Amino acid sequence: MTISVAMTVNGKPVSGKVEARTLLVQFLREHLGMTGTHVGCDTSQCGACVVHVDGKSVKSCTMLAVQADGAKVTTIEGLAASADKLHPMQEAFRDNHALQCGFCTPGMVMSAIDMVKRHNYQLDEATVRHELEGNLCRCTGYHNIVKAILAAAPAMKAAGV
């Protein structure tokens, strides 16, 4: 059985027909061609698939596309203001060497932005480490990821994002 879904993805209205069991991550990647959102574990353990749905971070491998019908979805591709101007969190990840292979990076960045906002731009290392428990990275050891998130919080506040 196919169902019509419509949502706003990265500021643009999109729609499509999906099977009722289609996951949001599948809709984004396979129907819309937005491959920045990664599929890592298929069990909601790794966080590589995190996107924002109506401003909150969500593991898109655990949400059906039909559940996002009518929602505002932001993926890693929708963060940068332009090709030349990255989101402050993306800049902080780059500047603090918070990535290696890059596979977990989209989910880490999306989770981190929500984390910073939920904590009103006031974070400490212990809070960041605790909040990252749902995101796995096999390359960096998290040290530079934590540094990046702490560096991005005041930059995000200053930029009003």
One Martini backbone bead per residue (centre of mass of N, CA, C, O) as a GRO file, in nm:
protein
  161
    1MET     BB    1   0.094   0.038   0.025
    2THR     BB    2   0.045   0.368  -0.069
    3ILE     BB    3   0.167   0.692   0.040
    4SER     BB    4   0.128   1.023   0.085
    5VAL     BB    5   0.388   1.273   0.110
    6ALA     BB    6   0.452   1.587   0.292
    7MET     BB    7   0.727   1.824   0.305
    8THR     BB    8   0.991   2.007   0.453
    9VAL     BB    9   1.316   2.028   0.295
   10ASN     BB   10   1.533   2.261   0.340
   11GLY     BB   11   1.282   2.473   0.256
   12LYS     BB   12   1.142   2.251   0.069
   13PRO     BB   13   0.896   2.124  -0.101
   14VAL     BB   14   0.783   1.781  -0.065
   15SER     BB   15   0.699   1.469  -0.241
   16GLY     BB   16   0.541   1.135  -0.210
   17LYS     BB   17   0.545   0.786  -0.262
   18VAL     BB   18   0.490   0.538  -0.004
   19GLU     BB   19   0.540   0.309   0.199
   20ALA     BB   20   0.443   0.264   0.521
   21ARG     BB   21   0.751   0.143   0.598
   22THR     BB   22   0.900   0.396   0.535
   23LEU     BB   23   1.171   0.555   0.611
   24LEU     BB   24   1.301   0.859   0.639
   25VAL     BB   25   1.586   0.787   0.536
   26GLN     BB   26   1.482   0.663   0.271
   27PHE     BB   27   1.340   0.906   0.159
   28LEU     BB   28   1.584   1.094   0.150
   29ARG     BB   29   1.778   0.908  -0.018
   30GLU     BB   30   1.589   0.755  -0.244
   31HIS     BB   31   1.379   0.993  -0.326
   32LEU     BB   32   1.576   1.270  -0.287
   33GLY     BB   33   1.903   1.230  -0.278
   34MET     BB   34   1.990   1.260   0.041
   35THR     BB   35   2.314   1.143   0.144
   36GLY     BB   36   2.404   1.279   0.421
   37THR     BB   37   2.226   1.077   0.542
   38HIS     BB   38   2.307   0.807   0.736
   39VAL     BB   39   2.353   0.450   0.737
   40GLY     BB   40   2.463   0.233   0.995
   41CYS     BB   41   2.269   0.011   1.187
   42ASP     BB   42   1.940  -0.014   1.192
   43THR     BB   43   1.902   0.038   1.545
   44SER     BB   44   1.959   0.329   1.687
   45GLN     BB   45   2.281   0.345   1.791
   46CYS     BB   46   2.470   0.565   1.615
   47GLY     BB   47   2.348   0.853   1.470
   48ALA     BB   48   2.394   0.897   1.148
   49CYS     BB   49   2.062   0.978   1.097
   50VAL     BB   50   2.042   1.261   1.197
   51VAL     BB   51   1.772   1.487   1.225
   52HIS     BB   52   1.540   1.749   1.181
   53VAL     BB   53   1.217   1.773   1.345
   54ASP     BB   54   1.088   2.050   1.423
   55GLY     BB   55   1.391   2.114   1.569
   56LYS     BB   56   1.447   1.807   1.633
   57SER     BB   57   1.619   1.541   1.711
   58VAL     BB   58   1.634   1.250   1.484
   59LYS     BB   59   1.616   0.917   1.416
   60SER     BB   60   1.549   0.825   1.085
   61CYS     BB   61   1.545   0.498   1.145
   62THR     BB   62   1.273   0.542   1.357
   63MET     BB   63   1.112   0.694   1.126
   64LEU     BB   64   0.849   0.751   0.949
   65ALA     BB   65   0.753   0.925   0.681
   66VAL     BB   66   0.452   0.963   0.774
   67GLN     BB   67   0.539   1.113   1.044
   68ALA     BB   68   0.654   1.368   0.857
   69ASP     BB   69   0.399   1.471   0.772
   70GLY     BB   70   0.416   1.827   0.761
   71ALA     BB   71   0.706   1.869   0.817
   72LYS     BB   72   1.019   1.999   0.929
   73VAL     BB   73   1.319   1.922   0.754
   74THR     BB   74   1.665   1.877   0.854
   75THR     BB   75   1.970   1.852   0.704
   76ILE     BB   76   2.297   1.877   0.641
   77GLU     BB   77   2.236   2.026   0.363
   78GLY     BB   78   2.060   2.269   0.528
   79LEU     BB   79   2.272   2.447   0.702
   80ALA     BB   80   2.405   2.611   0.505
   81ALA     BB   81   2.384   2.924   0.375
   82SER     BB   82   2.626   2.837   0.185
   83ALA     BB   83   2.899   2.729   0.018
   84ASP     BB   84   3.072   2.964   0.189
   85LYS     BB   85   2.863   2.923   0.453
   86LEU     BB   86   2.877   2.782   0.737
   87HIS     BB   87   2.789   2.647   1.004
   88PRO     BB   88   2.919   2.680   1.314
   89MET     BB   89   2.943   2.372   1.358
   90GLN     BB   90   3.097   2.305   1.100
   91GLU     BB   91   3.336   2.490   1.158
   92ALA     BB   92   3.418   2.355   1.428
   93PHE     BB   93   3.480   2.079   1.312
   94ARG     BB   94   3.700   2.176   1.124
   95ASP     BB   95   3.882   2.348   1.327
   96ASN     BB   96   3.891   2.076   1.542
   97HIS     BB   97   3.917   1.799   1.409
   98ALA     BB   98   3.608   1.631   1.419
   99LEU     BB   99   3.726   1.443   1.181
  100GLN     BB  100   3.768   1.177   0.943
  101CYS     BB  101   3.577   0.993   0.767
  102GLY     BB  102   3.259   1.124   0.816
  103PHE     BB  103   3.017   0.933   0.881
  104CYS     BB  104   2.916   1.067   1.167
  105THR     BB  105   2.902   1.379   1.125
  106PRO     BB  106   2.607   1.452   1.058
  107GLY     BB  107   2.487   1.342   1.326
  108MET     BB  108   2.664   1.506   1.517
  109VAL     BB  109   2.584   1.787   1.423
  110MET     BB  110   2.278   1.762   1.466
  111SER     BB  111   2.293   1.692   1.768
  112ALA     BB  112   2.460   1.940   1.861
  113ILE     BB  113   2.261   2.162   1.792
  114ASP     BB  114   2.036   2.067   1.977
  115MET     BB  115   2.199   2.068   2.237
  116VAL     BB  116   2.269   2.367   2.248
  117LYS     BB  117   1.975   2.468   2.253
  118ARG     BB  118   1.870   2.306   2.505
  119HIS     BB  119   2.125   2.455   2.676
  120ASN     BB  120   2.145   2.759   2.605
  121TYR     BB  121   2.465   2.764   2.523
  122GLN     BB  122   2.529   2.582   2.797
  123LEU     BB  123   2.833   2.406   2.828
  124ASP     BB  124   2.996   2.106   2.920
  125GLU     BB  125   3.184   1.833   2.894
  126ALA     BB  126   2.996   1.634   3.046
  127THR     BB  127   2.741   1.696   2.884
  128VAL     BB  128   2.842   1.627   2.605
  129ARG     BB  129   2.921   1.333   2.661
  130HIS     BB  130   2.641   1.241   2.746
  131GLU     BB  131   2.483   1.332   2.483
  132LEU     BB  132   2.672   1.136   2.288
  133GLU     BB  133   2.577   0.836   2.347
  134GLY     BB  134   2.397   0.816   2.060
  135ASN     BB  135   2.694   0.852   1.925
  136LEU     BB  136   2.912   0.707   1.688
  137CYS     BB  137   3.279   0.674   1.689
  138ARG     BB  138   3.577   0.516   1.537
  139CYS     BB  139   3.814   0.753   1.514
  140THR     BB  140   3.848   1.013   1.739
  141GLY     BB  141   3.755   0.980   2.057
  142TYR     BB  142   3.584   1.275   2.092
  143HIS     BB  143   3.761   1.516   2.175
  144ASN     BB  144   3.713   1.705   1.917
  145ILE     BB  145   3.407   1.704   1.932
  146VAL     BB  146   3.382   1.845   2.202
  147LYS     BB  147   3.541   2.098   2.125
  148ALA     BB  148   3.352   2.186   1.897
  149ILE     BB  149   3.092   2.223   2.058
  150LEU     BB  150   3.207   2.431   2.260
  151ALA     BB  151   3.286   2.636   2.030
  152ALA     BB  152   2.996   2.668   1.894
  153ALA     BB  153   2.802   2.787   2.100
  154PRO     BB  154   2.887   3.094   2.088
  155ALA     BB  155   2.860   3.116   1.779
  156MET     BB  156   2.559   3.055   1.765
  157LYS     BB  157   2.463   3.281   1.945
  158ALA     BB  158   2.586   3.516   1.778
  159ALA     BB  159   2.420   3.414   1.509
  160GLY     BB  160   2.126   3.305   1.589
  161VAL     BB  161   2.125   2.950   1.577
   0.00000   0.00000   0.00000
